[in-house]
Amino acid sequence: MKIKSFVSILSLLLMAAETAMAQEPVDQSLGRHNFFYAGQSKQRRMFIVRDGQVAWAYQDSLHRGEISDAVLMTDGNILVAHQYGVAEVNQNSQTVWSYNAPEGTEIHTMQPIGRSHVVFVQNGRPAKAVVMEIPACRIVREFELPYNERGSVHGQFRNARLTSRGTLLIANMAMGCIHEFNSNGQEVDRWTGFTPWSVQELPRGGNMLVTGRRGSIQEINRQGQVVWQMNAADYGVTQPQKTVRLGNGGHIINNWYNEWNREPMDTANAPVQAIEVDKNGNLVWQLRSWINPDLGPSTTIQLLDQAVNRDRMFFGEFNPQRPRLFVGPNQPIGQGRGIHPGRVAWIHSPGVASWDGHTGLWVEDRWNDQQKANAMIPEAVMQLTGEPTAKKAWKALFRHFNREHGKGNRGYRRGETIAVKLNLNNAITHHDTIELNSSPFITLALVRSLVEDGEVREQDIILCEPSRAITDSIYNKVHRAYPGVRFIDNIGGDGREKCEYYQDQIVYSVDNGNMARGLAKCIVDADYLINSALLKTHNGPGVTLTTKNWYGATDINLLWRQNSHNNVSQDKRNGRPQYKTFVDWISHKDLGQKALLFLIDGSYGSRDVNGAPNPKWMKEPFCGDWACSIIVSQDELACDAVGMDIIINEWPEFGSLNYCDEYLREAASIPNTPSGTVYKQGGEPLQQPLGLFEHWNEQHQYTSIDLRYKKM
């Protein structure tokens, strides 16, 4: 036993020695990063460090106040908030403009808005957010912020940052929460239970990085849930104020030292000014530069390659961003389709969706009004057809479809199947998820109207999602009410049938590489289709509406990264016309051309293709609510055009929206497409436009699309 114990101990010692030898020494060089640096100290100083040397240094001779926040911009200028005012400084150390804080107030943070405005938070009673025109220093808007009336003015706010959505995130130290405000002073959201010194939006997904006063560094999602965290105190950082997220997943965290301490600094054990921790939690860099050069205490550290482009910074209508589009407003292309060619019905029912954005799942009954949803579908088909009742409207839709398809002037017949292609792109299991998918309430309302108004047999209705999973909330809600309805999805089980496919059903108009060619049997075999899409953006084509929804009818893999996405996204940089896969889906006899109805479910809607629905819609007619809308049409192009315009109006800054209208322009321009592509079906070139496309004008009006808006 003694020998075995000795061997075990020896093995442990050898392993520890190997680990110590393998661990890289902590880099303490000044040259690890090129960075901008500023500090809150007895001297108001800023530095640019490049290649291990101080390339630029600035010192303010006023000797009053402290640099709490500073922002290096791509034009080389620096915005600085120094407690008693704000200023812009160029790299010749000249003051471009300056503004003094009113008596009794303090300013500790500022952001640029284009070249003509800035926004800052003004501590005071009351505290305010202020938009100021520069260099005139003329205040053009201000609104009050929540603050702790019993606390000090000095301790209210230290940091605020603009988001990619054109809103302002504000760290409220005194109240222990984070606010999000729009430019009209409306509080869009609030997250409580934090001790935030600073907050910033991360580049993708809308998550936020919060640096806490007690050393906690946390990434939180839009629901306020902590998805990642670390304790900076474990690395000797006791006063973190800002955190930099690196492209490799690591973090740089600054560490402020209080020069007003009664005890002088122990220069032999000087505190770190910043550290870098890699994504595995290893300490890989320490900055200690108190002599030769003396950088002083740190409140801001910013990598030079993360300099802020002021031209891209906006706050609501201040320096607004607009996507580049192929087609201007009121320039219709193509020919309308439907009983009333080019007609689109937009039904807006505030209150149909009411999730608070934080509690539980949005699919829960408490957040949705089924009765309102039930009323929306009949109203939509009546508005679309012009018929006085929903029964007559469904009959008109079926009769028009059958006439157009050479089946005579007749309606639906028992035994004919209607497949509803849902959009559950964010579901790979049957479990409900917080991510946005087809609404159970809109789906049930559609089925109810088909059965009760359209007089369609339950067993003739198929709810399908060939490429994903139909979640429990949809299945349970519909199955309880209409047990004869069939459900077909990618995985099968739990009452769902597993989807089967016909191979080689799509022949693309050009060589489209490995793009999916098989189609779901439930889609091909159906007599009628209803395309039930979602109102949301997409990082690739800009929008994901009815046409993108057809991709889920093909034989793609459940894991989306294993699928080809050829010729789906547009050339966002230069806008060069090119072939679009979407057009082949629109024109396919078993996809776009078999659709009885196109429906865009905007009960919630979202700015992001993945994740929970967010944020709420600020523009008219939504005014801080969910979209609470459905959009329906017999014309796929016109339907997507209206959905696209609603999205562009709400989030014009979304980068992927550039030239997002290309597929609609191509489809509406047949046979003379801008790309020169000859689109074909059945080997024969198409000779007619596939529908009507037009963008609305600033008054949200069309000249050719027949938009019928109804608020319920």
PDB file of C-alpha atoms in Angstrom, residues 185-323:
ATOM      1  CA  GLY A 185     -37.184  59.208 -24.636  1.00  0.00           C
ATOM      2  CA  GLN A 186     -39.278  56.059 -24.475  1.00  0.00           C
ATOM      3  CA  GLU A 187     -37.847  53.306 -22.302  1.00  0.00           C
ATOM      4  CA  VAL A 188     -37.740  50.323 -24.621  1.00  0.00           C
ATOM      5  CA  ASP A 189     -36.522  47.857 -22.001  1.00  0.00           C
ATOM      6  CA  ARG A 190     -35.038  47.552 -18.523  1.00  0.00           C
ATOM      7  CA  TRP A 191     -32.935  44.819 -16.933  1.00  0.00           C
ATOM      8  CA  THR A 192     -32.664  44.727 -13.146  1.00  0.00           C
ATOM      9  CA  GLY A 193     -30.517  42.870 -10.629  1.00  0.00           C
ATOM     10  CA  PHE A 194     -27.116  44.113 -11.804  1.00  0.00           C
ATOM     11  CA  THR A 195     -24.441  46.439 -10.443  1.00  0.00           C
ATOM     12  CA  PRO A 196     -23.395  47.948 -13.764  1.00  0.00           C
ATOM     13  CA  TRP A 197     -20.535  50.344 -14.227  1.00  0.00           C
ATOM     14  CA  SER A 198     -20.679  49.956 -17.992  1.00  0.00           C
ATOM     15  CA  VAL A 199     -22.713  48.160 -20.647  1.00  0.00           C
ATOM     16  CA  GLN A 200     -22.294  47.589 -24.366  1.00  0.00           C
ATOM     17  CA  GLU A 201     -24.053  45.644 -27.088  1.00  0.00           C
ATOM     18  CA  LEU A 202     -22.067  42.756 -28.528  1.00  0.00           C
ATOM     19  CA  PRO A 203     -21.695  42.656 -32.315  1.00  0.00           C
ATOM     20  CA  ARG A 204     -24.045  39.761 -33.055  1.00  0.00           C
ATOM     21  CA  GLY A 205     -27.338  38.620 -31.604  1.00  0.00           C
ATOM     22  CA  GLY A 206     -28.089  41.665 -29.468  1.00  0.00           C
ATOM     23  CA  ASN A 207     -26.569  40.301 -26.250  1.00  0.00           C
ATOM     24  CA  MET A 208     -24.989  42.783 -23.845  1.00  0.00           C
ATOM     25  CA  LEU A 209     -21.668  42.783 -22.009  1.00  0.00           C
ATOM     26  CA  VAL A 210     -21.958  44.223 -18.508  1.00  0.00           C
ATOM     27  CA  THR A 211     -18.993  45.235 -16.358  1.00  0.00           C
ATOM     28  CA  GLY A 212     -20.063  45.257 -12.728  1.00  0.00           C
ATOM     29  CA  ARG A 213     -18.770  47.355  -9.876  1.00  0.00           C
ATOM     30  CA  ARG A 214     -17.854  44.324  -7.761  1.00  0.00           C
ATOM     31  CA  GLY A 215     -15.768  42.636 -10.438  1.00  0.00           C
ATOM     32  CA  SER A 216     -18.454  40.641 -12.225  1.00  0.00           C
ATOM     33  CA  ILE A 217     -18.209  40.545 -16.013  1.00  0.00           C
ATOM     34  CA  GLN A 218     -21.429  39.168 -17.486  1.00  0.00           C
ATOM     35  CA  GLU A 219     -22.922  38.560 -20.903  1.00  0.00           C
ATOM     36  CA  ILE A 220     -26.701  38.763 -20.761  1.00  0.00           C
ATOM     37  CA  ASN A 221     -29.328  38.161 -23.417  1.00  0.00           C
ATOM     38  CA  ARG A 222     -32.334  40.319 -24.190  1.00  0.00           C
ATOM     39  CA  GLN A 223     -34.362  38.431 -21.592  1.00  0.00           C
ATOM     40  CA  GLY A 224     -31.869  39.417 -18.889  1.00  0.00           C
ATOM     41  CA  GLN A 225     -30.482  35.912 -18.514  1.00  0.00           C
ATOM     42  CA  VAL A 226     -26.764  35.526 -17.824  1.00  0.00           C
ATOM     43  CA  VAL A 227     -25.299  33.362 -20.589  1.00  0.00           C
ATOM     44  CA  TRP A 228     -21.633  33.791 -19.605  1.00  0.00           C
ATOM     45  CA  GLN A 229     -19.785  35.343 -16.695  1.00  0.00           C
ATOM     46  CA  MET A 230     -16.448  35.639 -14.973  1.00  0.00           C
ATOM     47  CA  ASN A 231     -15.156  37.253 -11.801  1.00  0.00           C
ATOM     48  CA  ALA A 232     -12.409  39.738 -12.585  1.00  0.00           C
ATOM     49  CA  ALA A 233     -11.411  39.806  -8.887  1.00  0.00           C
ATOM     50  CA  ASP A 234     -10.019  36.282  -9.362  1.00  0.00           C
ATOM     51  CA  TYR A 235      -7.347  37.895 -11.539  1.00  0.00           C
ATOM     52  CA  GLY A 236      -6.553  40.798  -9.218  1.00  0.00           C
ATOM     53  CA  VAL A 237      -8.882  43.281 -10.895  1.00  0.00           C
ATOM     54  CA  THR A 238     -10.824  44.946  -8.103  1.00  0.00           C
ATOM     55  CA  GLN A 239     -12.116  48.072  -9.896  1.00  0.00           C
ATOM     56  CA  PRO A 240     -13.133  47.062 -13.447  1.00  0.00           C
ATOM     57  CA  GLN A 241     -14.974  49.686 -15.447  1.00  0.00           C
ATOM     58  CA  LYS A 242     -14.945  48.559 -19.072  1.00  0.00           C
ATOM     59  CA  THR A 243     -14.452  45.254 -20.869  1.00  0.00           C
ATOM     60  CA  VAL A 244     -13.325  44.647 -24.451  1.00  0.00           C
ATOM     61  CA  ARG A 245     -14.571  41.492 -26.192  1.00  0.00           C
ATOM     62  CA  LEU A 246     -11.867  40.210 -28.538  1.00  0.00           C
ATOM     63  CA  GLY A 247     -12.483  38.454 -31.827  1.00  0.00           C
ATOM     64  CA  ASN A 248     -10.871  35.256 -30.480  1.00  0.00           C
ATOM     65  CA  GLY A 249     -13.342  35.051 -27.598  1.00  0.00           C
ATOM     66  CA  GLY A 250     -11.029  36.536 -24.998  1.00  0.00           C
ATOM     67  CA  HIS A 251     -11.504  39.725 -22.989  1.00  0.00           C
ATOM     68  CA  ILE A 252      -9.478  42.772 -21.993  1.00  0.00           C
ATOM     69  CA  ILE A 253     -10.610  44.271 -18.694  1.00  0.00           C
ATOM     70  CA  ASN A 254      -9.334  47.559 -17.330  1.00  0.00           C
ATOM     71  CA  ASN A 255      -8.611  48.091 -13.629  1.00  0.00           C
ATOM     72  CA  TRP A 256      -8.965  51.544 -12.124  1.00  0.00           C
ATOM     73  CA  TYR A 257      -6.756  52.679  -9.253  1.00  0.00           C
ATOM     74  CA  ASN A 258      -7.974  55.469  -6.979  1.00  0.00           C
ATOM     75  CA  GLU A 259      -5.259  58.128  -6.762  1.00  0.00           C
ATOM     76  CA  TRP A 260      -7.260  59.839  -4.035  1.00  0.00           C
ATOM     77  CA  ASN A 261      -6.610  56.972  -1.607  1.00  0.00           C
ATOM     78  CA  ARG A 262      -5.144  58.077   1.692  1.00  0.00           C
ATOM     79  CA  GLU A 263      -2.371  55.516   1.418  1.00  0.00           C
ATOM     80  CA  PRO A 264       0.133  56.109  -1.393  1.00  0.00           C
ATOM     81  CA  MET A 265       0.581  53.452  -4.046  1.00  0.00           C
ATOM     82  CA  ASP A 266       2.984  50.654  -3.240  1.00  0.00           C
ATOM     83  CA  THR A 267       5.148  51.070  -6.319  1.00  0.00           C
ATOM     84  CA  ALA A 268       6.841  47.721  -5.675  1.00  0.00           C
ATOM     85  CA  ASN A 269       3.450  46.030  -6.003  1.00  0.00           C
ATOM     86  CA  ALA A 270       1.662  48.390  -8.350  1.00  0.00           C
ATOM     87  CA  PRO A 271      -1.795  47.270  -9.390  1.00  0.00           C
ATOM     88  CA  VAL A 272      -2.486  46.090 -12.915  1.00  0.00           C
ATOM     89  CA  GLN A 273      -4.084  48.627 -15.240  1.00  0.00           C
ATOM     90  CA  ALA A 274      -5.598  46.016 -17.557  1.00  0.00           C
ATOM     91  CA  ILE A 275      -5.562  42.281 -18.100  1.00  0.00           C
ATOM     92  CA  GLU A 276      -6.380  39.919 -20.936  1.00  0.00           C
ATOM     93  CA  VAL A 277      -8.100  36.623 -20.210  1.00  0.00           C
ATOM     94  CA  ASP A 278      -8.468  34.118 -23.033  1.00  0.00           C
ATOM     95  CA  LYS A 279     -11.684  32.240 -23.821  1.00  0.00           C
ATOM     96  CA  ASN A 280     -10.563  29.344 -21.614  1.00  0.00           C
ATOM     97  CA  GLY A 281     -10.140  31.598 -18.596  1.00  0.00           C
ATOM     98  CA  ASN A 282      -6.337  31.771 -18.710  1.00  0.00           C
ATOM     99  CA  LEU A 283      -4.606  35.018 -17.817  1.00  0.00           C
ATOM    100  CA  VAL A 284      -2.429  35.842 -20.846  1.00  0.00           C
ATOM    101  CA  TRP A 285      -1.569  39.555 -20.425  1.00  0.00           C
ATOM    102  CA  GLN A 286      -1.072  42.078 -17.660  1.00  0.00           C
ATOM    103  CA  LEU A 287      -0.566  45.790 -18.241  1.00  0.00           C
ATOM    104  CA  ARG A 288       1.537  47.508 -15.564  1.00  0.00           C
ATOM    105  CA  SER A 289       2.940  50.718 -16.938  1.00  0.00           C
ATOM    106  CA  TRP A 290       3.372  53.183 -14.075  1.00  0.00           C
ATOM    107  CA  ILE A 291       6.831  54.376 -15.120  1.00  0.00           C
ATOM    108  CA  ASN A 292       8.492  54.879 -18.506  1.00  0.00           C
ATOM    109  CA  PRO A 293       5.752  55.419 -19.583  1.00  0.00           C
ATOM    110  CA  ASP A 294       3.374  56.242 -16.774  1.00  0.00           C
ATOM    111  CA  LEU A 295      -0.093  55.663 -18.241  1.00  0.00           C
ATOM    112  CA  GLY A 296      -1.822  56.338 -14.934  1.00  0.00           C
ATOM    113  CA  PRO A 297      -5.091  54.781 -13.747  1.00  0.00           C
ATOM    114  CA  SER A 298      -7.372  53.254 -16.351  1.00  0.00           C
ATOM    115  CA  THR A 299     -11.027  53.965 -17.050  1.00  0.00           C
ATOM    116  CA  THR A 300     -10.961  53.388 -20.823  1.00  0.00           C
ATOM    117  CA  ILE A 301      -9.015  50.972 -22.960  1.00  0.00           C
ATOM    118  CA  GLN A 302      -9.972  50.603 -26.615  1.00  0.00           C
ATOM    119  CA  LEU A 303      -8.139  48.632 -29.289  1.00  0.00           C
ATOM    120  CA  LEU A 304      -7.143  50.758 -32.262  1.00  0.00           C
ATOM    121  CA  ASP A 305      -8.785  48.345 -34.697  1.00  0.00           C
ATOM    122  CA  GLN A 306     -12.038  48.875 -32.776  1.00  0.00           C
ATOM    123  CA  ALA A 307     -12.122  52.610 -33.341  1.00  0.00           C
ATOM    124  CA  VAL A 308     -15.677  53.896 -33.745  1.00  0.00           C
ATOM    125  CA  ASN A 309     -16.893  54.986 -37.171  1.00  0.00           C
ATOM    126  CA  ARG A 310     -19.014  58.004 -36.270  1.00  0.00           C
ATOM    127  CA  ASP A 311     -20.730  57.936 -39.673  1.00  0.00           C
ATOM    128  CA  ARG A 312     -22.357  54.624 -38.753  1.00  0.00           C
ATOM    129  CA  MET A 313     -23.561  55.747 -35.348  1.00  0.00           C
ATOM    130  CA  PHE A 314     -27.181  56.817 -35.159  1.00  0.00           C
ATOM    131  CA  PHE A 315     -29.839  57.479 -32.554  1.00  0.00           C
ATOM    132  CA  GLY A 316     -33.300  57.117 -34.027  1.00  0.00           C
ATOM    133  CA  GLU A 317     -33.784  59.883 -36.555  1.00  0.00           C
ATOM    134  CA  PHE A 318     -30.395  61.435 -35.794  1.00  0.00           C
ATOM    135  CA  ASN A 319     -28.011  60.360 -38.568  1.00  0.00           C
ATOM    136  CA  PRO A 320     -30.581  57.824 -39.837  1.00  0.00           C
ATOM    137  CA  GLN A 321     -29.341  54.823 -41.779  1.00  0.00           C
ATOM    138  CA  ARG A 322     -31.123  53.662 -44.937  1.00  0.00           C
ATOM    139  CA  PRO A 323     -30.480  50.541 -46.982  1.00  0.00           C
TER     140      PRO A 323
END
